[in-house]
Amino acid sequence: MINIKNIPELDRIHYDNNDGLRVGALVTIRDVMTSTVIQEKFPILVQAARKTAPPNIKNLATVGGNLCNASPAADMVPSLIVLGSKVKMVGLQGERSVALEEFFKVSGGTILEIDEILTEIQVPRAPPHTGGVYLELPARRIKKSVAVAITLDSEYELCTQVKIGLGAVAPTPIRAYKAEEVIRGKTVDEHLIKESAKIASEDCCAPLSDVWASGGYRREVVRVLTKRAIRQALALAKSDQMGG
Amino acid sequence: MEPRRTLLDVIRNDLRLTGTKEGCGTGDCGVCTVILDGKPVNSCLVLALEAKGKDVLTIEGLAKENKLHPLQETFIKCGAIQCGFCTPGMILTAKAFLDENPNPTEEDVKEAISGNLCRCTGYVKIIEAILTAAEELRKGEWHG
């Protein structure tokens, strides 16, 4: 057993306007919640951190652990995905970075090799007129979560960029690419929001049916959460707030 | 020290301080809560070696000179104890919480103790006890 918790470079939060945000793997969930720079620049991550665990666990749990545990329900993941985050891994062969959505294996676990550790999560600076929201159904056994980040053009008319991330609806956290296509490049109205949410629930996820809930119910939760999250992210983008 | 031993194991079995309880052993129940450098943590999730050089407060260290901490007093007065198994962890979580937020709402208290399970379902009185202790502590007469 090798304890990596005393490597000081790994517990830092760093932000600058060029590189964006860099969060060390050992940064705790509580550190994310209380970081003034994250509160100001990426409030969607504060929303996600709040929902990650009870307070005592937040003092111990790390962002790196939340990712490397590779739970499809990990709270930090959908929000980090929609922000376009990359993860940096370091091993005997050197360094590499991949988009967070490529970090998880459908068969379980992560792409980390036996001699590698996750060292950093890199979050690019959010463009102007971006709104981001993280919503979840908090019920433990049937938890579902949706993160949405929307960027509008300078006229606040067209949706220039959108990412929708879903948690706990497939073997890994996923992007709802087809649902994004419905609103990307468009003037997003209520009709498109409903259409996008419908596609997220019908075409983008594969929820289980089990003793806790049916797959049909889980899809319905995805539809409702996606609809709400798009609406809220859009409102925040229009008011030029990243969301919070 | 065996590197795999938890802080909880060492507190109970080496130091013989059995006020810290063991419930699930996997971070779900919160009965093993201790205060590590001012922050409440589940001691079953901390390796003993990680606590080296840190300040650990268990329930045994809360009373001062035979005077109970206001939280201990209000837990008794409010009847916030049934079987008592969750009580040490509940009180320590509440202590660290009130140190940070001396004037909480009921909702704040619920959030603060959300990682501490009481299987006697006695939360109403526990919340009442914590809010009453907060009032007592705001008077500033306790110097712990």
PDB file of N, CA and C in Angstrom, chain A residues 98-171:
ATOM      1  N   VAL A  98      -6.821  12.746 -20.911  1.00  0.00           N
ATOM      2  CA  VAL A  98      -7.959  12.391 -21.760  1.00  0.00           C
ATOM      3  C   VAL A  98      -9.180  13.177 -21.288  1.00  0.00           C
ATOM      4  N   ALA A  99     -10.151  13.330 -22.189  1.00  0.00           N
ATOM      5  CA  ALA A  99     -11.426  13.919 -21.788  1.00  0.00           C
ATOM      6  C   ALA A  99     -12.048  13.027 -20.715  1.00  0.00           C
ATOM      7  N   LEU A 100     -12.680  13.661 -19.732  1.00  0.00           N
ATOM      8  CA  LEU A 100     -13.202  12.889 -18.595  1.00  0.00           C
ATOM      9  C   LEU A 100     -14.158  11.783 -19.048  1.00  0.00           C
ATOM     10  N   GLU A 101     -14.956  12.050 -20.106  1.00  0.00           N
ATOM     11  CA  GLU A 101     -15.913  11.008 -20.512  1.00  0.00           C
ATOM     12  C   GLU A 101     -15.222   9.765 -21.091  1.00  0.00           C
ATOM     13  N   GLU A 102     -13.912   9.916 -21.431  1.00  0.00           N
ATOM     14  CA  GLU A 102     -13.149   8.757 -21.934  1.00  0.00           C
ATOM     15  C   GLU A 102     -12.426   8.003 -20.815  1.00  0.00           C
ATOM     16  N   PHE A 103     -12.560   8.498 -19.597  1.00  0.00           N
ATOM     17  CA  PHE A 103     -11.773   7.964 -18.478  1.00  0.00           C
ATOM     18  C   PHE A 103     -12.346   6.649 -17.928  1.00  0.00           C
ATOM     19  N   PHE A 104     -13.651   6.454 -18.164  1.00  0.00           N
ATOM     20  CA  PHE A 104     -14.323   5.300 -17.551  1.00  0.00           C
ATOM     21  C   PHE A 104     -14.500   4.173 -18.559  1.00  0.00           C
ATOM     22  N   LYS A 105     -14.392   2.933 -18.070  1.00  0.00           N
ATOM     23  CA  LYS A 105     -14.579   1.781 -18.954  1.00  0.00           C
ATOM     24  C   LYS A 105     -15.993   1.226 -18.768  1.00  0.00           C
ATOM     25  N   VAL A 106     -16.616   0.876 -19.874  1.00  0.00           N
ATOM     26  CA  VAL A 106     -17.976   0.341 -19.801  1.00  0.00           C
ATOM     27  C   VAL A 106     -18.002  -0.945 -18.971  1.00  0.00           C
ATOM     28  N   SER A 107     -16.891  -1.685 -19.012  1.00  0.00           N
ATOM     29  CA  SER A 107     -16.819  -2.928 -18.241  1.00  0.00           C
ATOM     30  C   SER A 107     -16.564  -2.667 -16.755  1.00  0.00           C
ATOM     31  N   GLY A 108     -16.450  -1.403 -16.358  1.00  0.00           N
ATOM     32  CA  GLY A 108     -16.192  -1.062 -14.962  1.00  0.00           C
ATOM     33  C   GLY A 108     -14.784  -0.522 -14.795  1.00  0.00           C
ATOM     34  N   GLY A 109     -14.599   0.307 -13.788  1.00  0.00           N
ATOM     35  CA  GLY A 109     -13.274   0.853 -13.516  1.00  0.00           C
ATOM     36  C   GLY A 109     -12.896   1.966 -14.486  1.00  0.00           C
ATOM     37  N   THR A 110     -11.602   2.281 -14.494  1.00  0.00           N
ATOM     38  CA  THR A 110     -11.117   3.393 -15.306  1.00  0.00           C
ATOM     39  C   THR A 110     -10.000   2.896 -16.215  1.00  0.00           C
ATOM     40  N   ILE A 111      -9.542   3.787 -17.088  1.00  0.00           N
ATOM     41  CA  ILE A 111      -8.462   3.419 -18.002  1.00  0.00           C
ATOM     42  C   ILE A 111      -7.080   3.543 -17.360  1.00  0.00           C
ATOM     43  N   LEU A 112      -7.027   3.891 -16.083  1.00  0.00           N
ATOM     44  CA  LEU A 112      -5.730   3.994 -15.402  1.00  0.00           C
ATOM     45  C   LEU A 112      -4.978   2.664 -15.477  1.00  0.00           C
ATOM     46  N   GLU A 113      -3.705   2.722 -15.860  1.00  0.00           N
ATOM     47  CA  GLU A 113      -2.883   1.520 -15.841  1.00  0.00           C
ATOM     48  C   GLU A 113      -2.397   1.273 -14.416  1.00  0.00           C
ATOM     49  N   ILE A 114      -1.868   0.082 -14.182  1.00  0.00           N
ATOM     50  CA  ILE A 114      -1.489  -0.316 -12.824  1.00  0.00           C
ATOM     51  C   ILE A 114      -0.420   0.608 -12.231  1.00  0.00           C
ATOM     52  N   ASP A 115       0.414   1.192 -13.110  1.00  0.00           N
ATOM     53  CA  ASP A 115       1.490   2.059 -12.601  1.00  0.00           C
ATOM     54  C   ASP A 115       1.138   3.542 -12.706  1.00  0.00           C
ATOM     55  N   GLU A 116      -0.129   3.855 -12.911  1.00  0.00           N
ATOM     56  CA  GLU A 116      -0.514   5.259 -13.080  1.00  0.00           C
ATOM     57  C   GLU A 116      -1.363   5.754 -11.921  1.00  0.00           C
ATOM     58  N   ILE A 117      -1.267   7.072 -11.651  1.00  0.00           N
ATOM     59  CA  ILE A 117      -2.232   7.708 -10.749  1.00  0.00           C
ATOM     60  C   ILE A 117      -2.844   8.909 -11.455  1.00  0.00           C
ATOM     61  N   LEU A 118      -4.069   9.217 -11.068  1.00  0.00           N
ATOM     62  CA  LEU A 118      -4.717  10.444 -11.512  1.00  0.00           C
ATOM     63  C   LEU A 118      -4.108  11.588 -10.698  1.00  0.00           C
ATOM     64  N   THR A 119      -3.654  12.628 -11.355  1.00  0.00           N
ATOM     65  CA  THR A 119      -3.038  13.713 -10.589  1.00  0.00           C
ATOM     66  C   THR A 119      -3.857  14.995 -10.601  1.00  0.00           C
ATOM     67  N   GLU A 120      -4.592  15.233 -11.684  1.00  0.00           N
ATOM     68  CA  GLU A 120      -5.200  16.562 -11.804  1.00  0.00           C
ATOM     69  C   GLU A 120      -6.431  16.509 -12.700  1.00  0.00           C
ATOM     70  N   ILE A 121      -7.401  17.353 -12.390  1.00  0.00           N
ATOM     71  CA  ILE A 121      -8.561  17.546 -13.257  1.00  0.00           C
ATOM     72  C   ILE A 121      -8.438  18.954 -13.823  1.00  0.00           C
ATOM     73  N   GLN A 122      -8.493  19.044 -15.155  1.00  0.00           N
ATOM     74  CA  GLN A 122      -8.289  20.332 -15.822  1.00  0.00           C
ATOM     75  C   GLN A 122      -9.611  20.797 -16.412  1.00  0.00           C
ATOM     76  N   VAL A 123     -10.059  21.961 -15.980  1.00  0.00           N
ATOM     77  CA  VAL A 123     -11.353  22.478 -16.420  1.00  0.00           C
ATOM     78  C   VAL A 123     -11.121  23.782 -17.186  1.00  0.00           C
ATOM     79  N   PRO A 124     -11.426  23.803 -18.494  1.00  0.00           N
ATOM     80  CA  PRO A 124     -11.160  25.026 -19.249  1.00  0.00           C
ATOM     81  C   PRO A 124     -12.048  26.182 -18.774  1.00  0.00           C
ATOM     82  N   ARG A 125     -11.562  27.383 -19.000  1.00  0.00           N
ATOM     83  CA  ARG A 125     -12.343  28.567 -18.647  1.00  0.00           C
ATOM     84  C   ARG A 125     -13.663  28.535 -19.415  1.00  0.00           C
ATOM     85  N   ALA A 126     -14.762  28.831 -18.727  1.00  0.00           N
ATOM     86  CA  ALA A 126     -16.062  28.816 -19.408  1.00  0.00           C
ATOM     87  C   ALA A 126     -16.186  30.064 -20.272  1.00  0.00           C
ATOM     88  N   PRO A 127     -16.672  29.934 -21.534  1.00  0.00           N
ATOM     89  CA  PRO A 127     -16.834  31.112 -22.382  1.00  0.00           C
ATOM     90  C   PRO A 127     -17.885  32.071 -21.797  1.00  0.00           C
ATOM     91  N   PRO A 128     -17.881  33.340 -22.258  1.00  0.00           N
ATOM     92  CA  PRO A 128     -18.932  34.261 -21.806  1.00  0.00           C
ATOM     93  C   PRO A 128     -20.317  33.732 -22.190  1.00  0.00           C
ATOM     94  N   HIS A 129     -21.335  34.180 -21.507  1.00  0.00           N
ATOM     95  CA  HIS A 129     -22.737  33.795 -21.750  1.00  0.00           C
ATOM     96  C   HIS A 129     -22.944  32.295 -21.587  1.00  0.00           C
ATOM     97  N   THR A 130     -22.283  31.732 -20.597  1.00  0.00           N
ATOM     98  CA  THR A 130     -22.467  30.303 -20.306  1.00  0.00           C
ATOM     99  C   THR A 130     -23.235  30.138 -19.001  1.00  0.00           C
ATOM    100  N   GLY A 131     -24.167  29.204 -19.008  1.00  0.00           N
ATOM    101  CA  GLY A 131     -24.880  28.850 -17.780  1.00  0.00           C
ATOM    102  C   GLY A 131     -24.740  27.365 -17.532  1.00  0.00           C
ATOM    103  N   GLY A 132     -24.567  26.988 -16.270  1.00  0.00           N
ATOM    104  CA  GLY A 132     -24.411  25.563 -15.961  1.00  0.00           C
ATOM    105  C   GLY A 132     -25.224  25.178 -14.739  1.00  0.00           C
ATOM    106  N   VAL A 133     -25.825  24.000 -14.790  1.00  0.00           N
ATOM    107  CA  VAL A 133     -26.697  23.555 -13.700  1.00  0.00           C
ATOM    108  C   VAL A 133     -26.500  22.064 -13.457  1.00  0.00           C
ATOM    109  N   TYR A 134     -26.531  21.670 -12.200  1.00  0.00           N
ATOM    110  CA  TYR A 134     -26.504  20.248 -11.847  1.00  0.00           C
ATOM    111  C   TYR A 134     -27.725  19.935 -11.000  1.00  0.00           C
ATOM    112  N   LEU A 135     -28.503  18.980 -11.446  1.00  0.00           N
ATOM    113  CA  LEU A 135     -29.704  18.574 -10.704  1.00  0.00           C
ATOM    114  C   LEU A 135     -29.660  17.071 -10.473  1.00  0.00           C
ATOM    115  N   GLU A 136     -30.242  16.636  -9.372  1.00  0.00           N
ATOM    116  CA  GLU A 136     -30.313  15.200  -9.128  1.00  0.00           C
ATOM    117  C   GLU A 136     -31.594  14.855  -8.406  1.00  0.00           C
ATOM    118  N   LEU A 137     -31.992  13.603  -8.593  1.00  0.00           N
ATOM    119  CA  LEU A 137     -33.037  13.029  -7.745  1.00  0.00           C
ATOM    120  C   LEU A 137     -32.293  12.388  -6.586  1.00  0.00           C
ATOM    121  N   PRO A 138     -32.436  12.945  -5.379  1.00  0.00           N
ATOM    122  CA  PRO A 138     -31.532  12.513  -4.314  1.00  0.00           C
ATOM    123  C   PRO A 138     -31.809  11.128  -3.743  1.00  0.00           C
ATOM    124  N   ALA A 139     -32.931  10.504  -4.085  1.00  0.00           N
ATOM    125  CA  ALA A 139     -33.240   9.199  -3.500  1.00  0.00           C
ATOM    126  C   ALA A 139     -32.078   8.249  -3.760  1.00  0.00           C
ATOM    127  N   ARG A 140     -31.620   7.611  -2.695  1.00  0.00           N
ATOM    128  CA  ARG A 140     -30.343   6.926  -2.741  1.00  0.00           C
ATOM    129  C   ARG A 140     -30.265   5.813  -3.776  1.00  0.00           C
ATOM    130  N   ARG A 141     -31.239   4.917  -3.746  1.00  0.00           N
ATOM    131  CA  ARG A 141     -31.145   3.718  -4.574  1.00  0.00           C
ATOM    132  C   ARG A 141     -31.492   3.986  -6.033  1.00  0.00           C
ATOM    133  N   ILE A 142     -32.205   5.062  -6.287  1.00  0.00           N
ATOM    134  CA  ILE A 142     -32.600   5.328  -7.672  1.00  0.00           C
ATOM    135  C   ILE A 142     -32.093   6.690  -8.106  1.00  0.00           C
ATOM    136  N   LYS A 143     -30.976   7.087  -7.511  1.00  0.00           N
ATOM    137  CA  LYS A 143     -30.413   8.383  -7.829  1.00  0.00           C
ATOM    138  C   LYS A 143     -30.177   8.535  -9.337  1.00  0.00           C
ATOM    139  N   LYS A 144     -30.593   9.681  -9.842  1.00  0.00           N
ATOM    140  CA  LYS A 144     -30.315  10.021 -11.247  1.00  0.00           C
ATOM    141  C   LYS A 144     -29.800  11.446 -11.219  1.00  0.00           C
ATOM    142  N   SER A 145     -28.902  11.795 -12.132  1.00  0.00           N
ATOM    143  CA  SER A 145     -28.434  13.171 -12.121  1.00  0.00           C
ATOM    144  C   SER A 145     -28.208  13.665 -13.542  1.00  0.00           C
ATOM    145  N   VAL A 146     -28.391  14.969 -13.687  1.00  0.00           N
ATOM    146  CA  VAL A 146     -28.231  15.610 -14.995  1.00  0.00           C
ATOM    147  C   VAL A 146     -27.441  16.894 -14.797  1.00  0.00           C
ATOM    148  N   ALA A 147     -26.436  17.092 -15.641  1.00  0.00           N
ATOM    149  CA  ALA A 147     -25.726  18.376 -15.663  1.00  0.00           C
ATOM    150  C   ALA A 147     -25.859  18.949 -17.064  1.00  0.00           C
ATOM    151  N   VAL A 148     -26.074  20.253 -17.127  1.00  0.00           N
ATOM    152  CA  VAL A 148     -26.190  20.919 -18.424  1.00  0.00           C
ATOM    153  C   VAL A 148     -25.343  22.189 -18.398  1.00  0.00           C
ATOM    154  N   ALA A 149     -24.558  22.391 -19.450  1.00  0.00           N
ATOM    155  CA  ALA A 149     -23.869  23.677 -19.641  1.00  0.00           C
ATOM    156  C   ALA A 149     -24.230  24.192 -21.025  1.00  0.00           C
ATOM    157  N   ILE A 150     -24.719  25.414 -21.070  1.00  0.00           N
ATOM    158  CA  ILE A 150     -25.155  26.025 -22.330  1.00  0.00           C
ATOM    159  C   ILE A 150     -24.407  27.338 -22.522  1.00  0.00           C
ATOM    160  N   THR A 151     -23.899  27.549 -23.738  1.00  0.00           N
ATOM    161  CA  THR A 151     -23.274  28.830 -24.074  1.00  0.00           C
ATOM    162  C   THR A 151     -24.089  29.485 -25.194  1.00  0.00           C
ATOM    163  N   LEU A 152     -24.404  30.757 -25.014  1.00  0.00           N
ATOM    164  CA  LEU A 152     -25.163  31.504 -26.017  1.00  0.00           C
ATOM    165  C   LEU A 152     -24.232  32.428 -26.800  1.00  0.00           C
ATOM    166  N   ASP A 153     -24.686  32.851 -27.988  1.00  0.00           N
ATOM    167  CA  ASP A 153     -23.883  33.793 -28.772  1.00  0.00           C
ATOM    168  C   ASP A 153     -23.972  35.197 -28.158  1.00  0.00           C
ATOM    169  N   SER A 154     -23.265  36.141 -28.774  1.00  0.00           N
ATOM    170  CA  SER A 154     -23.169  37.466 -28.157  1.00  0.00           C
ATOM    171  C   SER A 154     -24.513  38.196 -28.151  1.00  0.00           C
ATOM    172  N   GLU A 155     -25.442  37.749 -28.976  1.00  0.00           N
ATOM    173  CA  GLU A 155     -26.783  38.359 -28.972  1.00  0.00           C
ATOM    174  C   GLU A 155     -27.716  37.659 -27.979  1.00  0.00           C
ATOM    175  N   TYR A 156     -27.211  36.679 -27.281  1.00  0.00           N
ATOM    176  CA  TYR A 156     -28.030  35.877 -26.369  1.00  0.00           C
ATOM    177  C   TYR A 156     -29.188  35.208 -27.109  1.00  0.00           C
ATOM    178  N   GLU A 157     -28.955  34.870 -28.360  1.00  0.00           N
ATOM    179  CA  GLU A 157     -30.014  34.283 -29.185  1.00  0.00           C
ATOM    180  C   GLU A 157     -29.768  32.793 -29.398  1.00  0.00           C
ATOM    181  N   LEU A 158     -28.698  32.495 -30.139  1.00  0.00           N
ATOM    182  CA  LEU A 158     -28.436  31.107 -30.497  1.00  0.00           C
ATOM    183  C   LEU A 158     -27.612  30.386 -29.439  1.00  0.00           C
ATOM    184  N   CYS A 159     -27.907  29.128 -29.283  1.00  0.00           N
ATOM    185  CA  CYS A 159     -27.097  28.273 -28.417  1.00  0.00           C
ATOM    186  C   CYS A 159     -25.884  27.814 -29.233  1.00  0.00           C
ATOM    187  N   THR A 160     -24.713  28.337 -28.917  1.00  0.00           N
ATOM    188  CA  THR A 160     -23.523  27.982 -29.702  1.00  0.00           C
ATOM    189  C   THR A 160     -22.890  26.687 -29.220  1.00  0.00           C
ATOM    190  N   GLN A 161     -22.931  26.458 -27.917  1.00  0.00           N
ATOM    191  CA  GLN A 161     -22.369  25.218 -27.384  1.00  0.00           C
ATOM    192  C   GLN A 161     -23.314  24.672 -26.339  1.00  0.00           C
ATOM    193  N   VAL A 162     -23.417  23.375 -26.307  1.00  0.00           N
ATOM    194  CA  VAL A 162     -24.182  22.750 -25.216  1.00  0.00           C
ATOM    195  C   VAL A 162     -23.607  21.379 -24.931  1.00  0.00           C
ATOM    196  N   LYS A 163     -23.521  21.070 -23.654  1.00  0.00           N
ATOM    197  CA  LYS A 163     -23.145  19.715 -23.250  1.00  0.00           C
ATOM    198  C   LYS A 163     -24.136  19.253 -22.187  1.00  0.00           C
ATOM    199  N   ILE A 164     -24.599  18.027 -22.345  1.00  0.00           N
ATOM    200  CA  ILE A 164     -25.507  17.442 -21.360  1.00  0.00           C
ATOM    201  C   ILE A 164     -24.863  16.158 -20.842  1.00  0.00           C
ATOM    202  N   GLY A 165     -24.706  16.080 -19.532  1.00  0.00           N
ATOM    203  CA  GLY A 165     -24.108  14.893 -18.914  1.00  0.00           C
ATOM    204  C   GLY A 165     -25.138  14.194 -18.037  1.00  0.00           C
ATOM    205  N   LEU A 166     -25.150  12.867 -18.080  1.00  0.00           N
ATOM    206  CA  LEU A 166     -26.113  12.099 -17.291  1.00  0.00           C
ATOM    207  C   LEU A 166     -25.368  11.145 -16.363  1.00  0.00           C
ATOM    208  N   GLY A 167     -25.850  11.060 -15.122  1.00  0.00           N
ATOM    209  CA  GLY A 167     -25.261  10.135 -14.155  1.00  0.00           C
ATOM    210  C   GLY A 167     -26.245   9.049 -13.774  1.00  0.00           C
ATOM    211  N   ALA A 168     -25.718   7.852 -13.536  1.00  0.00           N
ATOM    212  CA  ALA A 168     -26.498   6.720 -13.020  1.00  0.00           C
ATOM    213  C   ALA A 168     -27.585   6.232 -13.968  1.00  0.00           C
ATOM    214  N   VAL A 169     -27.346   6.367 -15.270  1.00  0.00           N
ATOM    215  CA  VAL A 169     -28.331   5.846 -16.226  1.00  0.00           C
ATOM    216  C   VAL A 169     -27.694   4.866 -17.215  1.00  0.00           C
ATOM    217  N   ALA A 170     -26.439   4.546 -17.018  1.00  0.00           N
ATOM    218  CA  ALA A 170     -25.699   3.671 -17.924  1.00  0.00           C
ATOM    219  C   ALA A 170     -24.503   3.139 -17.125  1.00  0.00           C
ATOM    220  N   PRO A 171     -23.727   2.216 -17.686  1.00  0.00           N
ATOM    221  CA  PRO A 171     -22.592   1.670 -16.915  1.00  0.00           C
ATOM    222  C   PRO A 171     -21.558   2.727 -16.518  1.00  0.00           C
TER     223      PRO A 171
END
